[in-house]
């Protein structure tokens, strides 16, 4: 049976001129081909949905309300599998507003989540590695239909990226810093050293003590660090820098003593 004949039958079913599809209509590979014809006709012609808009406009109810549920059940397909049959490899399940049931569950769901984020970063957007902490934020997940992934990792951009690129980034590099990050002394030290010596290009803690100002934190989008670690007080920042100087001097003293005694 050719495409036109299949569509004629489907139109009759939609218009209730037929109560049901013919017997054995959906058997084997031929039946899958008929499903492909019908799905493409429904979305592109009957509903006039542009192909690129299918993930945003089509959900399970779109297909089921147009008599495609009974044949889908014969194959054991969910609504995404019906669409994938019609447009093989064209769409990813997570691109749809309605992700197939339990898609993100368990270890398999986590693997899918990692693959999805990696695909968007590297293939779709081609984000340079160094810009990932800047561009992968709350809006990133909303814009690319990855809300399920975001929830899976506790709504933390860092936790998602850490799963995709283990050990490459630090929590404090992200605009939305994980909760309690600024209570971790190691993270505070790492962030401050990056801020003072790589971003502000101070040559030493002594220079930082003299030149660092409160507006520097704002200029480099580190107000969270300033507020949470230092209570928004420059006196606390300067005291922290003095402590680093003291610690460095003590370390140097012990090195010199050890050298003399050996």
Short mmCIF file of C-alpha atoms in Angstrom, two decimals:
data_model
loop_
_atom_site.label_atom_id
_atom_site.label_comp_id
_atom_site.label_asym_id
_atom_site.label_seq_id
_atom_site.Cartn_x
_atom_site.Cartn_y
_atom_site.Cartn_z
CA UNK A 1 0.00 0.00 0.00
CA UNK A 2 1.45 3.40 -0.96
CA UNK A 3 1.52 6.58 1.12
CA UNK A 4 -1.58 8.11 -0.47
CA UNK A 5 -3.66 5.00 0.22
CA UNK A 6 -2.50 4.89 3.85
CA UNK A 7 -3.33 8.58 4.33
CA UNK A 8 -6.77 8.09 2.78
CA UNK A 9 -7.53 5.38 5.34
CA UNK A 10 -6.17 7.53 8.18
CA UNK A 11 -8.31 10.51 7.08
CA UNK A 12 -11.37 8.30 7.09
CA UNK A 13 -10.55 7.18 10.64
CA UNK A 14 -10.02 10.79 11.78
CA UNK A 15 -13.30 11.88 10.18
CA UNK A 16 -15.06 8.84 11.70
CA UNK A 17 -15.99 7.47 8.29
CA UNK A 18 -14.22 4.33 9.52
CA UNK A 19 -14.61 3.02 13.04
CA UNK A 20 -11.14 1.52 13.08
CA UNK A 21 -8.11 0.67 10.99
CA UNK A 22 -8.22 -2.48 8.79
CA UNK A 23 -7.23 -5.80 10.34
CA UNK A 24 -3.47 -6.51 10.31
CA UNK A 25 -2.83 -2.94 9.14
CA UNK A 26 0.04 -2.48 11.59
CA UNK A 27 1.85 -5.80 11.23
CA UNK A 28 5.67 -5.80 11.07
CA UNK A 29 7.91 -3.38 9.22
CA UNK A 30 5.15 -2.52 6.76
CA UNK A 31 2.95 -1.44 9.65
CA UNK A 32 5.75 0.70 11.10
CA UNK A 33 6.06 2.38 7.70
CA UNK A 34 2.32 3.10 7.70
CA UNK A 35 2.69 4.63 11.18
CA UNK A 36 5.45 6.84 9.82
CA UNK A 37 3.26 8.05 6.97
CA UNK A 38 0.37 8.78 9.34
CA UNK A 39 2.46 10.55 11.98
CA UNK A 40 4.15 12.82 9.43
CA UNK A 41 0.80 13.60 7.80
CA UNK A 42 -0.82 14.38 11.17
CA UNK A 43 1.89 16.75 12.38
CA UNK A 44 2.99 18.44 9.17
CA UNK A 45 -0.24 18.64 7.18
CA UNK A 46 -3.28 18.06 9.39
CA UNK A 47 -1.93 20.15 12.30
CA UNK A 48 0.51 22.32 10.26
CA UNK A 49 3.32 22.05 12.81
CA UNK A 50 6.78 22.98 11.44
CA UNK A 51 9.15 20.06 11.91
CA UNK A 52 11.56 22.08 14.06
CA UNK A 53 8.66 23.01 16.37
CA UNK A 54 7.57 19.41 16.99
CA UNK A 55 9.41 19.06 20.36
CA UNK A 56 7.76 22.25 21.63
CA UNK A 57 4.23 21.69 20.35
CA UNK A 58 3.72 17.93 20.47
CA UNK A 59 2.98 15.84 23.54
CA UNK A 60 1.41 12.44 24.08
CA UNK A 61 -2.11 13.87 23.95
CA UNK A 62 -1.45 15.34 20.49
CA UNK A 63 -0.96 11.84 19.08
CA UNK A 64 -3.43 9.95 21.25
CA UNK A 65 -6.29 12.37 20.52
CA UNK A 66 -5.78 11.71 16.82
CA UNK A 67 -6.26 7.94 17.00
CA UNK A 68 -2.59 6.91 17.13
CA UNK A 69 -2.68 5.37 20.59
CA UNK A 70 -4.09 1.92 19.61
CA UNK A 71 -1.38 1.23 16.99
CA UNK A 72 1.30 2.62 19.32
CA UNK A 73 0.17 0.16 22.00
CA UNK A 74 0.52 -2.71 19.53
CA UNK A 75 4.22 -1.88 19.27
CA UNK A 76 4.59 -1.02 22.96
CA UNK A 77 5.67 2.52 22.02
CA UNK A 78 5.41 5.68 24.08
CA UNK A 79 4.62 8.93 22.27
CA UNK A 80 8.31 9.78 21.73
CA UNK A 81 8.92 6.40 20.07
CA UNK A 82 6.05 7.12 17.67
CA UNK A 83 7.73 10.39 16.71
CA UNK A 84 11.15 8.74 16.46
CA UNK A 85 9.66 6.17 14.11
CA UNK A 86 8.46 9.01 11.89
CA UNK A 87 11.63 11.11 12.16
CA UNK A 88 14.45 8.62 12.95
CA UNK A 89 17.23 10.23 15.00
CA UNK A 90 15.90 13.74 14.36
CA UNK A 91 14.98 14.54 17.98
CA UNK A 92 16.23 13.66 21.45
CA UNK A 93 13.65 12.58 24.07
CA UNK A 94 14.71 15.37 26.46
CA UNK A 95 14.00 18.05 23.84
CA UNK A 96 10.27 17.57 24.36
CA UNK A 97 8.22 19.45 26.94
CA UNK A 98 6.91 16.07 28.11
CA UNK A 99 9.78 13.64 28.67
CA UNK A 100 8.85 9.93 28.48
CA UNK A 101 7.88 8.49 31.87
CA UNK A 102 10.86 7.58 34.12
CA UNK A 103 13.33 8.78 31.49
CA UNK A 104 15.65 10.31 34.10
CA UNK A 105 15.28 7.51 36.69
CA UNK A 106 18.14 5.42 38.08
CA UNK A 107 21.66 5.01 36.76
CA UNK A 108 20.41 4.83 33.18
CA UNK A 109 18.59 8.14 33.68
CA UNK A 110 21.73 9.72 35.08
CA UNK A 111 23.74 8.51 32.07
CA UNK A 112 21.14 9.99 29.74
CA UNK A 113 21.25 13.27 31.65
CA UNK A 114 25.03 13.49 31.29
CA UNK A 115 24.81 12.73 27.57
CA UNK A 116 22.09 15.36 27.09
CA UNK A 117 24.05 18.16 28.79
CA UNK A 118 27.25 17.20 27.01
CA UNK A 119 25.42 17.23 23.66
CA UNK A 120 23.99 20.73 24.23
CA UNK A 121 27.32 22.14 25.45
CA UNK A 122 29.59 20.58 22.83
CA UNK A 123 27.43 19.90 19.77
CA UNK A 124 24.52 22.32 19.84
CA UNK A 125 26.09 25.44 21.42
CA UNK A 126 29.81 24.63 21.08
CA UNK A 127 30.61 26.38 24.37
CA UNK A 128 34.38 26.73 24.98
CA UNK A 129 35.46 24.83 28.08
CA UNK A 130 36.51 27.95 30.01
CA UNK A 131 33.09 29.57 29.46
CA UNK A 132 31.03 26.66 30.80
CA UNK A 133 30.71 28.07 34.36
CA UNK A 134 29.43 31.35 32.92
CA UNK A 135 27.00 29.96 30.37
CA UNK A 136 25.66 26.90 32.19
CA UNK A 137 23.22 28.52 34.60
CA UNK A 138 19.54 28.23 35.52
CA UNK A 139 18.47 29.77 32.20
CA UNK A 140 20.58 27.22 30.27
CA UNK A 141 18.43 24.36 31.59
CA UNK A 142 15.15 26.17 30.93
CA UNK A 143 16.09 27.21 27.40
CA UNK A 144 17.19 23.74 26.33
CA UNK A 145 14.40 21.64 27.86
CA UNK A 146 16.69 20.20 30.53
CA UNK A 147 14.56 20.98 33.57
CA UNK A 148 14.44 17.29 34.47
CA UNK A 149 18.24 17.12 34.51
CA UNK A 150 18.42 20.25 36.65
CA UNK A 151 16.06 18.69 39.22
CA UNK A 152 17.95 15.40 39.10
CA UNK A 153 21.12 17.13 40.36
CA UNK A 154 19.49 19.20 43.08
CA UNK A 155 19.04 22.30 40.87
CA UNK A 156 22.76 23.03 41.04
CA UNK A 157 24.54 23.98 37.79
CA UNK A 158 27.84 22.97 39.39
CA UNK A 159 26.62 19.48 40.33
CA UNK A 160 25.39 18.91 36.77
CA UNK A 161 28.68 20.08 35.22
CA UNK A 162 30.68 18.10 37.77
CA UNK A 163 28.88 14.95 36.60
CA UNK A 164 29.69 15.75 32.96
CA UNK A 165 33.27 16.97 33.51
CA UNK A 166 34.47 15.46 36.82
CA UNK A 167 37.08 17.54 38.65
CA UNK A 168 37.47 20.17 35.92
CA UNK A 169 35.70 23.06 37.69
CA UNK A 170 35.30 24.44 41.22
CA UNK A 171 31.91 25.32 42.76
CA UNK A 172 32.87 28.97 43.26
CA UNK A 173 33.44 29.46 39.52
CA UNK A 174 29.70 29.36 38.88
CA UNK A 175 27.28 32.27 39.05
CA UNK A 176 24.90 30.20 41.20
CA UNK A 177 27.25 28.89 43.86
CA UNK A 178 26.11 25.71 45.69
CA UNK A 179 24.74 26.16 49.19
CA UNK A 180 27.40 26.24 51.94
CA UNK A 181 30.21 26.74 49.40
CA UNK A 182 31.37 29.90 51.18
CA UNK A 183 31.55 28.08 54.51
CA UNK A 184 34.34 25.91 53.12
CA UNK A 185 37.72 27.48 53.95
CA UNK A 186 39.47 25.69 51.10
CA UNK A 187 36.99 27.03 48.54
CA UNK A 188 37.34 30.54 49.98
CA UNK A 189 41.11 30.35 49.69
CA UNK A 190 41.00 29.00 46.12
CA UNK A 191 38.47 31.63 45.04
CA UNK A 192 40.40 34.47 46.65
CA UNK A 193 43.71 33.39 45.12
CA UNK A 194 42.11 33.16 41.68
CA UNK A 195 40.45 36.55 42.21
CA UNK A 196 43.51 38.38 43.53
CA UNK A 197 46.24 36.93 41.34
CA UNK A 198 44.55 35.79 38.11
CA UNK A 199 41.74 38.28 37.71
CA UNK A 200 43.10 41.39 39.44
CA UNK A 201 46.73 40.46 38.66
CA UNK A 202 48.12 41.52 42.04
CA UNK A 203 51.69 40.33 42.45
CA UNK A 204 51.43 39.47 46.15
CA UNK A 205 49.17 39.48 49.20
CA UNK A 206 50.96 42.66 50.31
CA UNK A 207 49.88 44.44 47.14
CA UNK A 208 46.36 43.07 47.51
CA UNK A 209 46.19 44.39 51.07
CA UNK A 210 46.97 47.89 49.81
CA UNK A 211 44.92 48.00 46.60
CA UNK A 212 41.88 45.71 46.98
CA UNK A 213 38.55 47.56 47.19
CA UNK A 214 34.98 46.45 47.82
CA UNK A 215 33.84 47.34 44.31
CA UNK A 216 36.30 44.79 42.90
CA UNK A 217 34.02 42.02 44.17
CA UNK A 218 31.05 43.59 42.37
CA UNK A 219 33.01 44.17 39.17
CA UNK A 220 34.02 40.51 38.98
CA UNK A 221 30.60 39.14 40.05
CA UNK A 222 31.86 37.86 43.37
CA UNK A 223 29.34 39.58 45.62
CA UNK A 224 28.33 36.17 47.01
CA UNK A 225 31.88 35.58 48.19
CA UNK A 226 32.02 39.08 49.70
CA UNK A 227 28.68 38.71 51.46
CA UNK A 228 28.80 35.10 52.65
CA UNK A 229 32.49 34.65 53.49
CA UNK A 230 33.28 38.16 54.71
CA UNK A 231 29.91 39.52 55.84
CA UNK A 232 30.25 42.35 53.23
CA UNK A 233 32.99 43.98 55.29
CA UNK A 234 36.35 44.98 53.85
CA UNK A 235 37.88 44.79 57.32
CA UNK A 236 37.16 41.07 57.32
CA UNK A 237 38.71 40.71 53.87
CA UNK A 238 41.86 42.53 54.95
CA UNK A 239 42.10 40.43 58.09
CA UNK A 240 41.86 37.30 55.94
CA UNK A 241 44.71 38.58 53.73
CA UNK A 242 46.83 39.35 56.82
CA UNK A 243 46.20 35.80 58.03
CA UNK A 244 47.49 34.47 54.70
CA UNK A 245 50.62 36.60 55.09
CA UNK A 246 51.15 35.30 58.62
CA UNK A 247 50.65 31.71 57.50
CA UNK A 248 53.10 32.17 54.62
CA UNK A 249 55.70 33.69 56.94
CA UNK A 250 55.29 30.83 59.43
CA UNK A 251 55.68 28.28 56.63
CA UNK A 252 58.85 30.01 55.45
CA UNK A 253 60.20 30.11 59.02
CA UNK A 254 59.69 26.34 59.45
CA UNK A 255 61.32 25.65 56.07
CA UNK A 256 64.40 27.68 57.08
CA UNK A 257 64.63 25.95 60.50
CA UNK A 258 64.41 22.52 58.84
CA UNK A 259 67.12 23.44 56.33
CA UNK A 260 69.48 24.51 59.14
CA UNK A 261 68.92 21.39 61.20
CA UNK A 262 69.40 18.93 58.31
#
